PDB file of C-alpha atoms in Angstrom:
ATOM      1  CA  MET A   1      34.764   3.211  20.752  1.00 58.00           C
ATOM      2  CA  ASN A   2      35.674   0.954  23.696  1.00 58.00           C
ATOM      3  CA  ARG A   3      35.121  -2.072  21.488  1.00 63.00           C
ATOM      4  CA  LEU A   4      37.448  -0.627  18.854  1.00 56.00           C
ATOM      5  CA  ILE A   5      40.204   0.034  21.466  1.00 59.00           C
ATOM      6  CA  LEU A   6      39.925  -3.477  22.876  1.00 57.00           C
ATOM      7  CA  LYS A   7      40.112  -5.057  19.442  1.00 58.00           C
ATOM      8  CA  SER A   8      43.127  -2.932  18.518  1.00 55.00           C
ATOM      9  CA  ALA A   9      44.833  -3.813  21.824  1.00 59.00           C
ATOM     10  CA  ALA A  10      44.233  -7.518  21.224  1.00 61.00           C
ATOM     11  CA  VAL A  11      45.839  -7.299  17.776  1.00 58.00           C
ATOM     12  CA  ALA A  12      48.740  -5.224  19.116  1.00 54.00           C
ATOM     13  CA  PHE A  13      49.559  -7.588  21.982  1.00 57.00           C
ATOM     14  CA  GLY A  14      49.214 -10.530  19.661  1.00 59.00           C
ATOM     15  CA  SER A  15      51.729  -8.896  17.338  1.00 62.00           C
ATOM     16  CA  VAL A  16      54.125  -8.369  20.280  1.00 55.00           C
ATOM     17  CA  ALA A  17      53.820 -12.014  21.276  1.00 61.00           C
ATOM     18  CA  VAL A  18      54.579 -13.171  17.731  1.00 57.00           C
ATOM     19  CA  SER A  19      57.501 -10.701  17.501  1.00 56.00           C
ATOM     20  CA  LEU A  20      59.013 -11.911  20.770  1.00 53.00           C
ATOM     21  CA  LEU A  21      58.606 -15.525  19.772  1.00 58.00           C
ATOM     22  CA  LEU A  22      60.377 -14.917  16.458  1.00 56.00           C
ATOM     23  CA  THR A  23      63.119 -12.952  18.231  1.00 56.00           C
ATOM     24  CA  LEU A  24      63.742 -15.826  20.658  1.00 56.00           C
ATOM     25  CA  ILE A  25      64.006 -18.256  17.750  1.00 62.00           C
ATOM     26  CA  ILE A  26      65.791 -16.276  15.048  1.00 61.00           C
ATOM     27  CA  VAL A  27      68.357 -14.120  16.960  1.00 51.00           C
ATOM     28  CA  PRO A  28      70.023 -17.025  18.832  1.00 62.00           C
ATOM     29  CA  ALA A  29      69.970 -19.076  15.630  1.00 63.00           C
ATOM     30  CA  LEU A  30      72.010 -16.324  13.966  1.00 60.00           C
ATOM     31  CA  GLY A  31      74.523 -16.416  16.809  1.00 61.00           C
ATOM     32  CA  PHE A  32      73.684 -13.057  18.346  1.00 58.00           C
ATOM     33  CA  PRO A  33      72.919 -12.420  21.996  1.00 63.00           C
ATOM     34  CA  ILE A  34      69.501 -11.027  22.891  1.00 60.00           C
ATOM     35  CA  SER A  35      70.234  -7.556  24.195  1.00 62.00           C
ATOM     36  CA  ARG A  36      67.996  -4.973  25.838  1.00 63.00           C
ATOM     37  CA  THR A  37      67.825  -3.077  22.542  1.00 64.00           C
ATOM     38  CA  ILE A  38      66.586  -6.175  20.738  1.00 57.00           C
ATOM     39  CA  TRP A  39      64.002  -6.777  23.457  1.00 57.00           C
ATOM     40  CA  LEU A  40      62.753  -3.198  23.234  1.00 59.00           C
ATOM     41  CA  THR A  41      62.690  -3.251  19.435  1.00 62.00           C
ATOM     42  CA  SER A  42      60.825  -6.564  19.394  1.00 57.00           C
ATOM     43  CA  THR A  43      58.273  -5.189  21.841  1.00 64.00           C
ATOM     44  CA  VAL A  44      57.762  -1.491  21.154  1.00 59.00           C
ATOM     45  CA  CYS A  45      57.827  -1.515  17.338  1.00 64.00           C
ATOM     46  CA  PRO A  46      55.129  -4.171  16.775  1.00 61.00           C
ATOM     47  CA  LEU A  47      53.102  -2.770  19.677  1.00 57.00           C
ATOM     48  CA  ALA A  48      53.005   0.734  18.218  1.00 60.00           C
ATOM     49  CA  LEU A  49      52.686  -0.224  14.566  1.00 59.00           C
ATOM     50  CA  ALA A  50      50.102  -2.964  15.068  1.00 57.00           C
ATOM     51  CA  TRP A  51      48.012  -0.805  17.406  1.00 56.00           C
ATOM     52  CA  ILE A  52      47.942   2.139  15.006  1.00 64.00           C
ATOM     53  CA  ALA A  53      47.342  -0.013  11.920  1.00 62.00           C
ATOM     54  CA  SER A  54      44.652  -2.157  13.518  1.00 61.00           C
ATOM     55  CA  ALA A  55      42.931   0.830  15.098  1.00 59.00           C
ATOM     56  CA  THR A  56      42.813   2.589  11.722  1.00 68.00           C
ATOM     57  CA  THR A  57      41.556  -0.548   9.998  1.00 70.00           C
ATOM     58  CA  PHE A  58      38.863  -1.248  12.599  1.00 58.00           C
ATOM     59  CA  TRP A  59      37.790   2.411  12.622  1.00 64.00           C
ATOM     60  CA  GLN A  60      37.388   2.422   8.855  1.00 71.00           C
ATOM     61  CA  SER A  61      35.541  -0.896   9.028  1.00 70.00           C
ATOM     62  CA  GLU A  62      33.126   0.524  11.607  1.00 68.00           C
ATOM     63  CA  ARG A  63      32.561   3.588   9.443  1.00 71.00           C
ATOM     64  CA  LEU A  64      31.800   1.370   6.459  1.00 75.00           C
ATOM     65  CA  LYS A  65      29.379  -0.726   8.529  1.00 73.00           C
ATOM     66  CA  SER A  66      27.702   2.424   9.849  1.00 76.00           C
ATOM     67  CA  ALA A  67      27.445   3.845   6.326  1.00 76.00           C
ATOM     68  CA  HIS A  68      25.982   0.559   5.113  1.00 78.00           C
ATOM     69  CA  ARG A  69      23.393   0.594   7.914  1.00 78.00           C
ATOM     70  CA  GLU A  70      22.460   4.193   7.109  1.00 78.00           C
ATOM     71  CA  LEU A  71      22.192   3.335   3.433  1.00 76.00           C
ATOM     72  CA  ALA A  72      19.966   0.334   4.196  1.00 75.00           C
ATOM     73  CA  ARG A  73      17.800   2.482   6.483  1.00 78.00           C
ATOM     74  CA  ALA A  74      17.531   5.208   3.843  1.00 72.00           C
ATOM     75  CA  HIS A  75      16.634   2.610   1.213  1.00 75.00           C
ATOM     76  CA  ALA A  76      13.897   1.174   3.449  1.00 74.00           C
ATOM     77  CA  GLN A  77      12.506   4.660   4.105  1.00 73.00           C
ATOM     78  CA  LEU A  78      12.583   5.458   0.386  1.00 70.00           C
ATOM     79  CA  ALA A  79      10.802   2.208  -0.445  1.00 67.00           C
ATOM     80  CA  ALA A  80       8.155   2.929   2.204  1.00 67.00           C
ATOM     81  CA  ALA A  81       7.696   6.482   0.872  1.00 63.00           C
ATOM     82  CA  HIS A  82       7.358   5.111  -2.661  1.00 63.00           C
ATOM     83  CA  ARG A  83       4.699   2.641  -1.507  1.00 68.00           C
ATOM     84  CA  ARG A  84       2.804   5.435   0.249  1.00 65.00           C
ATOM     85  CA  LEU A  85       2.969   7.661  -2.823  1.00 60.00           C
ATOM     86  CA  SER A  86       1.861   4.810  -5.085  1.00 61.00           C
ATOM     87  CA  GLU A  87      -1.011   4.034  -2.744  1.00 59.00           C
ATOM     88  CA  LYS A  88      -2.010   7.687  -2.554  1.00 62.00           C
ATOM     89  CA  ALA A  89      -1.851   8.049  -6.337  1.00 75.00           C
ATOM     90  CA  SER A  90      -4.184   5.079  -6.752  1.00 80.00           C
ATOM     91  CA  ARG A  91      -6.824   6.424  -4.342  1.00 90.00           C
ATOM     92  CA  ASP A  92      -9.581   8.970  -4.596  1.00 91.00           C
ATOM     93  CA  ASP A  93      -8.607  11.823  -2.285  1.00 88.00           C
ATOM     94  CA  MET A  94     -12.049  12.266  -0.768  1.00 92.00           C
ATOM     95  CA  THR A  95     -13.428   8.754  -0.258  1.00 93.00           C
ATOM     96  CA  GLY A  96     -10.227   6.731  -0.083  1.00 91.00           C
ATOM     97  CA  MET A  97     -11.606   4.294  -2.656  1.00 94.00           C
ATOM     98  CA  LEU A  98      -9.636   3.373  -5.746  1.00 94.00           C
ATOM     99  CA  ASN A  99      -9.752   6.019  -8.456  1.00 94.00           C
ATOM    100  CA  ARG A 100     -11.113   5.142 -11.894  1.00 93.00           C
ATOM    101  CA  GLU A 101      -7.819   4.078 -13.474  1.00 92.00           C
ATOM    102  CA  SER A 102      -6.786   1.974 -10.483  1.00 93.00           C
ATOM    103  CA  PHE A 103     -10.228   0.391 -10.185  1.00 94.00           C
ATOM    104  CA  LEU A 104     -10.218  -0.673 -13.824  1.00 92.00           C
ATOM    105  CA  ALA A 105      -6.716  -2.115 -13.396  1.00 91.00           C
ATOM    106  CA  ALA A 106      -7.799  -3.964 -10.245  1.00 89.00           C
ATOM    107  CA  LEU A 107     -10.936  -5.171 -12.023  1.00 88.00           C
ATOM    108  CA  ASP A 108      -8.843  -6.532 -14.857  1.00 86.00           C
ATOM    109  CA  GLY A 109      -6.538  -8.262 -12.361  1.00 83.00           C
ATOM    110  CA  SER A 110      -9.463  -9.758 -10.437  1.00 77.00           C
ATOM    111  CA  ARG A 111     -11.013 -11.045 -13.641  1.00 71.00           C
ATOM    112  CA  ARG A 112      -7.782 -12.863 -14.477  1.00 71.00           C
ATOM    113  CA  LYS A 113      -7.804 -14.609 -11.095  1.00 70.00           C
ATOM    114  CA  SER A 114     -11.472 -15.565 -10.888  1.00 66.00           C
ATOM    115  CA  ASP A 115     -13.793 -17.218 -13.383  1.00 64.00           C
ATOM    116  CA  ARG A 116     -16.866 -15.683 -11.818  1.00 80.00           C
ATOM    117  CA  GLY A 117     -17.914 -12.356 -10.373  1.00 88.00           C
ATOM    118  CA  ALA A 118     -20.247  -9.421 -10.739  1.00 93.00           C
ATOM    119  CA  LEU A 119     -19.760  -5.752 -11.526  1.00 94.00           C
ATOM    120  CA  LEU A 120     -22.003  -3.083 -10.002  1.00 97.00           C
ATOM    121  CA  ILE A 121     -22.072   0.559 -11.080  1.00 97.00           C
ATOM    122  CA  ILE A 122     -23.681   2.756  -8.443  1.00 98.00           C
ATOM    123  CA  ASP A 123     -24.795   6.300  -9.205  1.00 97.00           C
ATOM    124  CA  ALA A 124     -26.141   8.848  -6.704  1.00 96.00           C
ATOM    125  CA  ASP A 125     -29.638   9.985  -7.690  1.00 96.00           C
ATOM    126  CA  HIS A 126     -30.404  13.693  -8.227  1.00 92.00           C
ATOM    127  CA  PHE A 127     -26.966  14.631  -7.011  1.00 92.00           C
ATOM    128  CA  LYS A 128     -26.730  17.821  -9.061  1.00 91.00           C
ATOM    129  CA  LYS A 129     -29.773  19.090  -7.173  1.00 91.00           C
ATOM    130  CA  ILE A 130     -27.927  18.629  -3.846  1.00 91.00           C
ATOM    131  CA  ASN A 131     -24.895  20.529  -5.127  1.00 91.00           C
ATOM    132  CA  ASP A 132     -27.044  23.314  -6.575  1.00 90.00           C
ATOM    133  CA  SER A 133     -29.194  23.622  -3.449  1.00 88.00           C
ATOM    134  CA  PHE A 134     -26.600  23.328  -0.700  1.00 89.00           C
ATOM    135  CA  GLY A 135     -23.192  23.762  -2.344  1.00 91.00           C
ATOM    136  CA  HIS A 136     -20.397  21.428  -3.277  1.00 90.00           C
ATOM    137  CA  LEU A 137     -19.030  21.051   0.253  1.00 91.00           C
ATOM    138  CA  THR A 138     -22.394  19.709   1.415  1.00 91.00           C
ATOM    139  CA  GLY A 139     -22.435  17.537  -1.693  1.00 92.00           C
ATOM    140  CA  ASP A 140     -19.068  16.122  -0.651  1.00 93.00           C
ATOM    141  CA  ASP A 141     -20.532  15.261   2.763  1.00 94.00           C
ATOM    142  CA  ALA A 142     -23.335  13.387   1.039  1.00 95.00           C
ATOM    143  CA  LEU A 143     -20.868  11.498  -1.152  1.00 95.00           C
ATOM    144  CA  LEU A 144     -18.892  10.421   1.911  1.00 96.00           C
ATOM    145  CA  LEU A 145     -22.060   9.056   3.495  1.00 96.00           C
ATOM    146  CA  ILE A 146     -22.920   7.183   0.305  1.00 97.00           C
ATOM    147  CA  ALA A 147     -19.387   5.792   0.034  1.00 97.00           C
ATOM    148  CA  ALA A 148     -19.582   4.541   3.631  1.00 96.00           C
ATOM    149  CA  ALA A 149     -22.933   2.900   2.900  1.00 97.00           C
ATOM    150  CA  ILE A 150     -21.471   1.127  -0.128  1.00 97.00           C
ATOM    151  CA  GLU A 151     -18.587  -0.155   1.986  1.00 96.00           C
ATOM    152  CA  ARG A 152     -21.055  -1.521   4.525  1.00 96.00           C
ATOM    153  CA  GLY A 153     -22.995  -3.252   1.780  1.00 96.00           C
ATOM    154  CA  VAL A 154     -20.192  -5.190   0.115  1.00 96.00           C
ATOM    155  CA  ARG A 155     -18.143  -8.122   1.391  1.00 94.00           C
ATOM    156  CA  SER A 156     -14.564  -8.192   2.583  1.00 91.00           C
ATOM    157  CA  GLY A 157     -12.331  -8.627  -0.447  1.00 88.00           C
ATOM    158  CA  ASP A 158     -14.644  -6.946  -2.947  1.00 93.00           C
ATOM    159  CA  VAL A 159     -13.036  -4.193  -5.041  1.00 93.00           C
ATOM    160  CA  LEU A 160     -14.437  -0.672  -4.671  1.00 96.00           C
ATOM    161  CA  GLY A 161     -13.760   2.462  -6.692  1.00 96.00           C
ATOM    162  CA  ARG A 162     -15.016   5.953  -7.329  1.00 96.00           C
ATOM    163  CA  ILE A 163     -15.127   6.114 -11.105  1.00 95.00           C
ATOM    164  CA  GLY A 164     -16.810   9.478 -11.591  1.00 91.00           C
ATOM    165  CA  GLY A 165     -18.058  12.511  -9.722  1.00 90.00           C
ATOM    166  CA  GLU A 166     -20.999  10.766  -8.062  1.00 95.00           C
ATOM    167  CA  GLU A 167     -20.487   7.339  -9.618  1.00 96.00           C
ATOM    168  CA  PHE A 168     -19.021   4.339  -7.812  1.00 97.00           C
ATOM    169  CA  ALA A 169     -18.251   0.788  -8.836  1.00 97.00           C
ATOM    170  CA  ALA A 170     -17.858  -2.515  -7.037  1.00 97.00           C
ATOM    171  CA  PHE A 171     -16.510  -5.783  -8.375  1.00 95.00           C
ATOM    172  CA  LEU A 172     -17.885  -8.685  -6.352  1.00 94.00           C
ATOM    173  CA  THR A 173     -15.231 -11.343  -6.738  1.00 88.00           C
ATOM    174  CA  GLY A 174     -16.676 -14.806  -7.331  1.00 87.00           C
ATOM    175  CA  ALA A 175     -20.267 -13.683  -6.717  1.00 90.00           C
ATOM    176  CA  THR A 176     -23.151 -15.589  -8.274  1.00 90.00           C
ATOM    177  CA  GLU A 177     -26.177 -13.841  -9.736  1.00 90.00           C
ATOM    178  CA  GLN A 178     -28.186 -14.283  -6.544  1.00 93.00           C
ATOM    179  CA  GLU A 179     -25.324 -13.066  -4.339  1.00 94.00           C
ATOM    180  CA  ALA A 180     -24.846 -10.029  -6.559  1.00 94.00           C
ATOM    181  CA  LYS A 181     -28.557  -9.179  -6.367  1.00 95.00           C
ATOM    182  CA  ARG A 182     -28.521  -9.449  -2.569  1.00 96.00           C
ATOM    183  CA  ILE A 183     -25.446  -7.229  -2.279  1.00 97.00           C
ATOM    184  CA  ALA A 184     -26.813  -4.643  -4.726  1.00 97.00           C
ATOM    185  CA  GLU A 185     -30.082  -4.489  -2.803  1.00 96.00           C
ATOM    186  CA  ARG A 186     -28.195  -4.228   0.485  1.00 97.00           C
ATOM    187  CA  ILE A 187     -26.210  -1.260  -0.858  1.00 97.00           C
ATOM    188  CA  ARG A 188     -29.369   0.407  -2.158  1.00 97.00           C
ATOM    189  CA  ARG A 189     -31.043  -0.071   1.209  1.00 97.00           C
ATOM    190  CA  GLU A 190     -28.023   1.167   3.210  1.00 97.00           C
ATOM    191  CA  VAL A 191     -28.038   4.408   1.219  1.00 97.00           C
ATOM    192  CA  GLU A 192     -31.801   4.805   1.501  1.00 96.00           C
ATOM    193  CA  LEU A 193     -31.538   4.549   5.299  1.00 95.00           C
ATOM    194  CA  ILE A 194     -29.128   7.498   5.538  1.00 95.00           C
ATOM    195  CA  ARG A 195     -30.600  10.487   7.351  1.00 91.00           C
ATOM    196  CA  PHE A 196     -28.832  13.391   5.696  1.00 93.00           C
ATOM    197  CA  ARG A 197     -29.547  16.747   7.340  1.00 89.00           C
ATOM    198  CA  PRO A 198     -27.425  19.459   5.731  1.00 85.00           C
ATOM    199  CA  VAL A 199     -29.316  22.465   7.140  1.00 77.00           C
ATOM    200  CA  ASP A 200     -32.032  23.275   9.670  1.00 75.00           C
ATOM    201  CA  GLU A 201     -32.520  19.613  10.655  1.00 67.00           C
ATOM    202  CA  ARG A 202     -34.390  19.036   7.396  1.00 84.00           C
ATOM    203  CA  THR A 203     -33.728  15.532   6.089  1.00 88.00           C
ATOM    204  CA  VAL A 204     -32.658  15.328   2.459  1.00 91.00           C
ATOM    205  CA  PRO A 205     -33.212  11.841   1.000  1.00 93.00           C
ATOM    206  CA  LEU A 206     -30.234  10.082  -0.516  1.00 96.00           C
ATOM    207  CA  THR A 207     -30.717   7.217  -2.949  1.00 96.00           C
ATOM    208  CA  VAL A 208     -28.685   5.415  -5.570  1.00 97.00           C
ATOM    209  CA  SER A 209     -29.429   3.594  -8.788  1.00 97.00           C
ATOM    210  CA  ILE A 210     -27.433   0.447  -9.433  1.00 97.00           C
ATOM    211  CA  GLY A 211     -26.747  -1.334 -12.679  1.00 96.00           C
ATOM    212  CA  GLY A 212     -24.884  -4.610 -12.642  1.00 95.00           C
ATOM    213  CA  THR A 213     -23.940  -7.725 -14.485  1.00 93.00           C
ATOM    214  CA  THR A 214     -22.563 -11.108 -13.604  1.00 89.00           C
ATOM    215  CA  CYS A 215     -19.948 -12.529 -15.888  1.00 81.00           C
ATOM    216  CA  GLY A 216     -18.267 -15.677 -17.046  1.00 68.00           C
ATOM    217  CA  GLU A 217     -14.695 -16.495 -17.943  1.00 66.00           C
ATOM    218  CA  GLY A 218     -12.822 -14.407 -20.509  1.00 68.00           C
ATOM    219  CA  ILE A 219     -15.020 -11.303 -20.448  1.00 75.00           C
ATOM    220  CA  GLY A 220     -13.176  -8.049 -21.028  1.00 82.00           C
ATOM    221  CA  VAL A 221     -13.434  -5.064 -18.711  1.00 87.00           C
ATOM    222  CA  SER A 222     -14.970  -2.834 -21.397  1.00 88.00           C
ATOM    223  CA  ASP A 223     -17.741  -5.385 -22.072  1.00 88.00           C
ATOM    224  CA  LEU A 224     -18.536  -5.593 -18.370  1.00 89.00           C
ATOM    225  CA  MET A 225     -18.653  -1.817 -18.016  1.00 92.00           C
ATOM    226  CA  ARG A 226     -20.973  -1.445 -21.021  1.00 92.00           C
ATOM    227  CA  ALA A 227     -23.332  -4.128 -19.722  1.00 91.00           C
ATOM    228  CA  ALA A 228     -23.481  -2.619 -16.236  1.00 94.00           C
ATOM    229  CA  ASP A 229     -23.975   0.866 -17.708  1.00 94.00           C
ATOM    230  CA  ARG A 230     -26.969  -0.368 -19.706  1.00 94.00           C
ATOM    231  CA  ARG A 231     -28.598  -1.713 -16.548  1.00 94.00           C
ATOM    232  CA  LEU A 232     -27.803   1.525 -14.702  1.00 96.00           C
ATOM    233  CA  TYR A 233     -29.486   3.545 -17.453  1.00 95.00           C
ATOM    234  CA  GLU A 234     -32.488   1.238 -17.177  1.00 94.00           C
ATOM    235  CA  ALA A 235     -32.662   1.762 -13.395  1.00 95.00           C
ATOM    236  CA  LYS A 236     -32.521   5.531 -13.889  1.00 94.00           C
ATOM    237  CA  HIS A 237     -35.179   5.386 -16.616  1.00 93.00           C
ATOM    238  CA  ARG A 238     -37.507   3.307 -14.430  1.00 93.00           C
ATOM    239  CA  GLY A 239     -37.556   5.852 -11.621  1.00 92.00           C
ATOM    240  CA  ARG A 240     -34.215   5.578  -9.774  1.00 93.00           C
ATOM    241  CA  ASN A 241     -33.532   4.049  -6.360  1.00 95.00           C
ATOM    242  CA  LEU A 242     -33.432   0.660  -8.076  1.00 94.00           C
ATOM    243  CA  ALA A 243     -30.884  -2.120  -8.545  1.00 95.00           C
ATOM    244  CA  ILE A 244     -31.099  -3.967 -11.865  1.00 94.00           C
ATOM    245  CA  LEU A 245     -28.727  -6.766 -12.853  1.00 91.00           C
ATOM    246  CA  ASP A 246     -28.066  -8.577 -16.101  1.00 80.00           C
ATOM    247  CA  ARG A 247     -27.552 -12.265 -16.294  1.00 62.00           C
ATOM    248  CA  ASP A 248     -24.116 -13.470 -17.358  1.00 52.00           C
ATOM    249  CA  VAL A 249     -22.472 -11.484 -20.093  1.00 50.00           C
ATOM    250  CA  PRO A 250     -21.734 -13.970 -22.888  1.00 48.00           C
ATOM    251  CA  GLU A 251     -18.212 -15.347 -22.785  1.00 47.00           C
ATOM    252  CA  ALA A 252     -15.670 -13.901 -25.194  1.00 43.00           C
ATOM    253  CA  ALA A 253     -15.188 -15.866 -28.378  1.00 37.00           C
TER     254      ALA A 253
END
């Protein structure tokens, strides 16, 4: 407010100065004497009119600036809320990993950026037995422990998702066959080391079976998923708590 008054005063006094200067030039040139009335008119009228007009103009300008700032702030808050909602919609509520749709989209995007990589599908062994024996809430606790173990097993930058009830997936960007085998085994071991005690201090073993495949350039997401699923089925069939990987899926024609 003080700034607005000072600006209005500056404009008003400037207007008075210009008015007096014109009066001193024009009135004598017309052959009239400069009377008290002329002095008052040349001073009071521009002072009052300029002050009121400039104050109104500056006030409206400040309101517009304030409205613009509020609009920009609201837009930033809306954009942030939209990002949070988009992020939340892409995540599994329980584990915080990408949900199935978002994982497949991220997998497709990663495949476009990298010529190499490996896909792992990780399935919790005998998980229905845990749910049936201890209830779904205890089963959720077990899934959270498994998810944390998977996160410990992968590298920074790898893409993780929960793609089913007790099924997870990891895309190991740029990984070679040997790297993928090491990471799959590390995940399997991290889960096996979990000491899960849902009731009465009795330890319930947690294990996972892992099927995976490394891939070359131009391989579609569906082909990768099918290849990894085949290896997962093989791991389950051979007794579970295993990690089995394919060699490269043949490149698309």
